[in-house]
Amino acid sequence: MSLLVNILGLLLIAAIVWWFWLAGRKNGGEHYSDTLEILVKDGVYDPDRIEVPAGEEITLHFRREDPSPCAEYVVFSDLDISKQLAVHKVTELNLPALQKGEYPFTCQMKMYRGLLVSR
Amino acid sequence: MSQKQKQVFALSGASCASCVRKIESALESVPGVEDAKVNLAEKTLSVVGDVDQTRCIQAVEEVGYGAKPARKDPREQREQQKAEDKRHYRQLLWRCGVALGLGIPLMAWGLITGEMTVTTPTEQLAWGAVGLLTLAVMVFCGGHFYTGGWKAFRHHNANMDTLIALGTAAAWLYSMMVVLAPGLLPEAARHVYFEASAMIIGLINLGQALEVRARGKTSAAVEKLLELQDTSARVLRDGEEVDIPLEDVQPGDRMRVRPGEKVPVDGVVRVGSSLVDESMLTGEPVPVKKVEGDAVSAGTLNKNGTLIFEAQKVGAETRLSQIIEMVRNAQNSRVPIARLADQISAIFVPTVMIIAVLAALVWFNIGPDPRAAHMLVVLTSVLIIACPCALGLATPMSVMVGVGKGAEHGVLIRNGKALQQASDLDTLVVDKTGTLTEGAPKLTDIETDLDEDTLLALLASLEAGSEHPLAEAIVQAAKERDLQLSEVEDFEAITAHGVRGNIGGKQVLLGNRKLLEREGIPEGDWPLQAKALAEQGRTAMYAAVDGKAAGVIAVADPIRDDAKAAVARLQKAGLTVQMLTGDNRATAEAVARQLNIDEVHADLQPEDKEKLVSQLQDKGKKVGMAGDGINDAPALARADVGFAIGAGTDVAIETADVTLMRSSLHGVADAIELSRATLRNIKQNLFGAFIYNTLGIPIAAGVLYPVTGALLSPVIAGAAMAFSSVTVVSNANRLRFFRPTQVAGEKN
Ligand SMILES: [Cu+2]
């Protein structure tokens, strides 16, 4: 019995490590298009991984459906760009041409997390 | 490059899905439309493509609905946001009330009777009912935690919702197991924790409600700036005054501003004069006199006269809009000191989950009985007490308030990096002209054997045609004394010596000592006088009339009234102040003496300034540079923090780390004090959040058990977590009371 509980516990830890840190990092994410809307709701950006073309100015459309204050701003801290998002509305955010690379975007308190992959 | 046009219309009459289809297909037949989309929730229609606005409206009207161009009014949006916040606040309070309404009686029951265990079938039934009630509360008051946690989980992400969901669910599931199958657990462990789930949900909702309130205040400064923007403007069209919405104002429009009204857009005064209060933009308390030809900025307040001015910049182009834009961007930019916190918060939640499991296992293996109950308490408490948001909020909240506060004082901070670097400067390099001095030379002395006015009139007449700054000072002085100027004949500029000319039959010379020598004019005692003037930092020139030395006149760039007090403030803040100037050493040192400046670098070429800054940096100094943003741009860029002073110009706003709207060195001192206050606040917050989590988690895991003989109750863990982020936000809000120091003798 006690061995079983210990093994279950360790398996649980392994599962946490795998699910949150190892799995789900590989896929390239949604392809960018003019009409792509990023839904801001319930603690996640959906899609949270977006592939955007490098060297092009683009406009992202955020639809915020979450009134909690965490969702209020979207911050691209590497680019020093941020935008206040209006609730129940689409807010446009213009980005300059990006070099190839990864640009995380988050809410102010880093609860919402997303990634722009520029290639 | 073709820019795709997008227009947005507000719809009326559209209420169902079929309306959407009708409107969209009606729009598709309009030539030029590439895409038309109706948003039913917002009742808007957005049209992409190069289309005529009225044709779109027509098309919508033809199918039986109404449309008009949507006004993008930031004020309206803000009002809506505020209403939304209020609604959300009430909702949170409601949820909190309901959850605590169940949790508190349950907790009281447990504390008073001590009976939270399940042994008899009656108890099973009673607690089963309570369990279902708790489940209802969890779903109704905390449903958003579970959906949020689940959604994040599916995205391989974990956040605070995850922790709350796991913690409360664990407590509920354990309790339900006790109720349904008490036989599975030893008698001592048959304890229910329904009150914990309800209380935690209630407390966290309360914490979030308070946070929403406190957060509203962090953007107070930007709100204030936004409120400076009027919604309509009075335009003169065909000689008549028309009130039009602000966004319809075009450059070139003439507009009238009456006393007590705000200037709606940026422009240039064409008719009238008035005092204008610019304190909201510049922090400069004294109203500025505006006459024909002067620039006025949107958001400033017209005090006493009526002005007619021509609009030059409107909408996002105005200085006010640019300030708001810059402040907003800076408010969310990254502060280097927060890097560690960012890295931690990225892995925080899964780590806490692992710690919780490990702690539970430790209690299972070596803990005292009842082991199952202890495991549950430890697991729940660890999950619930950990608060990643306190960590995540620590920096941004302080920066929000600090940067906003700066804007209130006419200090625009470019980003978090500039803010942090400004806080640990130890050397400030200041360009003399325009920063320490007025930047416009004035006549200071006339010493002559003749009548002062007579000589001044002659010299002013002589210099009237010249564009040299010193010449301007002489002409200006003559104008101030209402002297009559005469025609010059045979004007001649003698390179490196001075000028000469004939005025009303008299031959007048003005120049340096070499000029007198060259002309063979006896100098008399004048060189002594000239030397004395030069020692005071003034530029002395010799005047001669009809071959006889007539006297010396001196010109100087007057020191700004507030420079001395500002230098003193900076020195008090621990900075070494160094002066840079292209002037000669004698002049420079005279100024430095009066201002008590630590070090002087004179006779500099423009490119030397940048070199000097990097030399100081090589010596390990943290160098700030204050200058005018245009001539000093390279040095400003080289410095750790560049302060562009007196910056009506857009150039400066674009490039400097810190832009000071007021032409005063006090702005630099304000900026440094503010950045230090903000950094202190950030450090308090970060320290608080780190300590909270590094102490809270082990305590929740039970390290104090050997001492206290009790485990931390999950309810207390919930309360601690709920209030930790409120504390962070409230501490950041303390920055709103920041005031720059005043130095004795400073004029106000
Ligand atoms: Cu939290």
Tab-separated table of N, CA, C and O in Angstrom, chain A residues 77 108 110 113, chain B residues 332-346 390-399 416-417 419-420 679 682-683 685-687 690:
chain	number	residue	atom	x	y	z
A	77	SER	N	7.237	41.954	-23.899
A	77	SER	CA	8.258	42.658	-23.131
A	77	SER	C	9.581	42.757	-23.889
A	77	SER	O	10.329	43.691	-23.686
A	108	GLN	N	0.223	41.287	-17.757
A	108	GLN	CA	1.143	41.986	-16.864
A	108	GLN	C	1.759	41.069	-15.816
A	108	GLN	O	2.913	41.196	-15.476
A	110	LYS	N	2.090	37.872	-15.962
A	110	LYS	CA	2.671	36.671	-16.565
A	110	LYS	C	1.845	35.406	-16.327
A	110	LYS	O	2.376	34.313	-16.213
A	113	ARG	N	0.047	33.406	-21.121
A	113	ARG	CA	1.299	33.305	-21.846
A	113	ARG	C	1.057	32.890	-23.287
A	113	ARG	O	0.255	31.999	-23.543
B	332	ASN	N	4.381	49.412	-19.311
B	332	ASN	CA	4.415	47.957	-19.356
B	332	ASN	C	5.739	47.411	-19.852
B	332	ASN	O	5.823	46.249	-20.213
B	333	SER	N	6.763	48.271	-19.901
B	333	SER	CA	8.006	47.761	-20.444
B	333	SER	C	8.803	47.050	-19.359
B	333	SER	O	8.525	47.163	-18.181
B	334	ARG	N	9.778	46.345	-19.811
B	334	ARG	CA	10.508	45.450	-18.916
B	334	ARG	C	11.541	46.207	-18.095
B	334	ARG	O	12.273	47.040	-18.609
B	335	VAL	N	11.580	45.907	-16.822
B	335	VAL	CA	12.605	46.472	-15.953
B	335	VAL	C	13.626	45.366	-15.714
B	335	VAL	O	13.258	44.275	-15.304
B	336	PRO	N	14.917	45.645	-15.995
B	336	PRO	CA	15.912	44.565	-15.893
B	336	PRO	C	15.894	43.848	-14.541
B	336	PRO	O	16.079	42.628	-14.482
B	337	ILE	N	15.635	44.586	-13.485
B	337	ILE	CA	15.676	43.977	-12.151
B	337	ILE	C	14.643	42.864	-12.001
B	337	ILE	O	14.779	41.982	-11.157
B	338	ALA	N	13.632	42.876	-12.850
B	338	ALA	CA	12.558	41.898	-12.719
B	338	ALA	C	12.834	40.603	-13.460
B	338	ALA	O	12.016	39.685	-13.457
B	339	ARG	N	14.000	40.535	-14.104
B	339	ARG	CA	14.292	39.363	-14.933
B	339	ARG	C	14.177	38.058	-14.137
B	339	ARG	O	13.570	37.097	-14.580
B	340	LEU	N	14.749	38.081	-12.943
B	340	LEU	CA	14.726	36.876	-12.123
B	340	LEU	C	13.280	36.489	-11.785
B	340	LEU	O	12.893	35.328	-11.910
B	341	ALA	N	12.506	37.491	-11.396
B	341	ALA	CA	11.109	37.223	-11.059
B	341	ALA	C	10.379	36.648	-12.267
B	341	ALA	O	9.560	35.731	-12.134
B	342	ASP	N	10.688	37.173	-13.445
B	342	ASP	CA	10.052	36.657	-14.661
B	342	ASP	C	10.408	35.198	-14.881
B	342	ASP	O	9.562	34.377	-15.238
B	343	GLN	N	11.698	34.913	-14.686
B	343	GLN	CA	12.132	33.531	-14.910
B	343	GLN	C	11.478	32.594	-13.907
B	343	GLN	O	11.050	31.495	-14.256
B	344	ILE	N	11.388	33.057	-12.677
B	344	ILE	CA	10.763	32.204	-11.666
B	344	ILE	C	9.289	32.003	-11.974
B	344	ILE	O	8.772	30.892	-11.933
B	345	SER	N	8.614	33.099	-12.333
B	345	SER	CA	7.165	32.939	-12.510
B	345	SER	C	6.846	32.065	-13.713
B	345	SER	O	5.765	31.498	-13.796
B	346	ALA	N	7.816	31.929	-14.644
B	346	ALA	CA	7.569	31.059	-15.791
B	346	ALA	C	7.480	29.594	-15.380
B	346	ALA	O	6.799	28.805	-16.029
B	390	ALA	N	1.490	37.574	-7.047
B	390	ALA	CA	2.211	38.590	-6.289
B	390	ALA	C	3.572	38.828	-6.938
B	390	ALA	O	4.018	39.958	-7.106
B	391	LEU	N	4.194	37.740	-7.368
B	391	LEU	CA	5.497	37.825	-8.025
B	391	LEU	C	5.388	38.545	-9.360
B	391	LEU	O	6.194	39.406	-9.702
B	392	GLY	N	4.349	38.178	-10.107
B	392	GLY	CA	4.176	38.768	-11.426
B	392	GLY	C	3.761	40.219	-11.373
B	392	GLY	O	4.102	41.008	-12.253
B	393	LEU	N	3.045	40.593	-10.325
B	393	LEU	CA	2.525	41.956	-10.241
B	393	LEU	C	3.535	42.935	-9.665
B	393	LEU	O	3.426	44.136	-9.861
B	394	ALA	N	4.524	42.391	-8.941
B	394	ALA	CA	5.429	43.245	-8.173
B	394	ALA	C	5.993	44.392	-9.005
B	394	ALA	O	5.905	45.553	-8.610
B	395	THR	N	6.561	44.075	-10.164
B	395	THR	CA	7.185	45.115	-10.963
B	395	THR	C	6.183	45.945	-11.744
B	395	THR	O	6.194	47.168	-11.648
B	396	PRO	N	5.316	45.319	-12.525
B	396	PRO	CA	4.468	46.148	-13.385
B	396	PRO	C	3.619	47.165	-12.630
B	396	PRO	O	3.447	48.285	-13.107
B	397	MET	N	3.136	46.811	-11.465
B	397	MET	CA	2.295	47.770	-10.744
B	397	MET	C	3.099	49.002	-10.351
B	397	MET	O	2.656	50.125	-10.529
B	398	SER	N	4.300	48.792	-9.822
B	398	SER	CA	5.126	49.939	-9.431
B	398	SER	C	5.489	50.782	-10.640
B	398	SER	O	5.469	52.011	-10.582
B	399	VAL	N	5.815	50.112	-11.740
B	399	VAL	CA	6.201	50.862	-12.935
B	399	VAL	C	5.010	51.668	-13.460
B	399	VAL	O	5.143	52.838	-13.833
B	416	GLY	N	11.345	50.852	-18.875
B	416	GLY	CA	11.751	50.361	-17.571
B	416	GLY	C	13.255	50.367	-17.385
B	416	GLY	O	13.756	50.580	-16.282
B	417	LYS	N	13.974	50.149	-18.472
B	417	LYS	CA	15.431	50.127	-18.370
B	417	LYS	C	15.943	51.514	-17.992
B	417	LYS	O	16.795	51.663	-17.109
B	419	LEU	N	14.341	53.759	-16.473
B	419	LEU	CA	13.911	54.018	-15.097
B	419	LEU	C	14.905	53.423	-14.106
B	419	LEU	O	15.328	54.082	-13.156
B	420	GLN	N	15.286	52.190	-14.374
B	420	GLN	CA	16.220	51.540	-13.451
B	420	GLN	C	17.587	52.211	-13.488
B	420	GLN	O	18.207	52.459	-12.451
B	679	LEU	N	12.147	52.384	-7.926
B	679	LEU	CA	12.970	51.190	-7.773
B	679	LEU	C	12.875	50.641	-6.354
B	679	LEU	O	12.817	49.434	-6.140
B	682	ILE	N	9.691	48.834	-6.198
B	682	ILE	CA	9.765	47.543	-6.893
B	682	ILE	C	10.488	46.528	-6.023
B	682	ILE	O	10.062	45.377	-5.884
B	683	LYS	N	11.589	46.981	-5.415
B	683	LYS	CA	12.367	46.057	-4.589
B	683	LYS	C	11.551	45.587	-3.392
B	683	LYS	O	11.591	44.405	-3.047
B	685	ASN	N	8.372	45.289	-3.292
B	685	ASN	CA	7.377	44.356	-3.806
B	685	ASN	C	7.979	42.998	-4.128
B	685	ASN	O	7.420	41.959	-3.782
B	686	LEU	N	9.129	43.041	-4.829
B	686	LEU	CA	9.759	41.780	-5.199
B	686	LEU	C	10.181	41.025	-3.951
B	686	LEU	O	9.949	39.822	-3.810
B	687	PHE	N	10.789	41.751	-3.026
B	687	PHE	CA	11.239	41.150	-1.777
B	687	PHE	C	10.044	40.535	-1.047
B	687	PHE	O	10.075	39.375	-0.633
B	690	PHE	N	8.854	37.419	-2.890
B	690	PHE	CA	9.799	36.305	-2.722
B	690	PHE	C	9.690	35.716	-1.314
B	690	PHE	O	9.566	34.512	-1.124
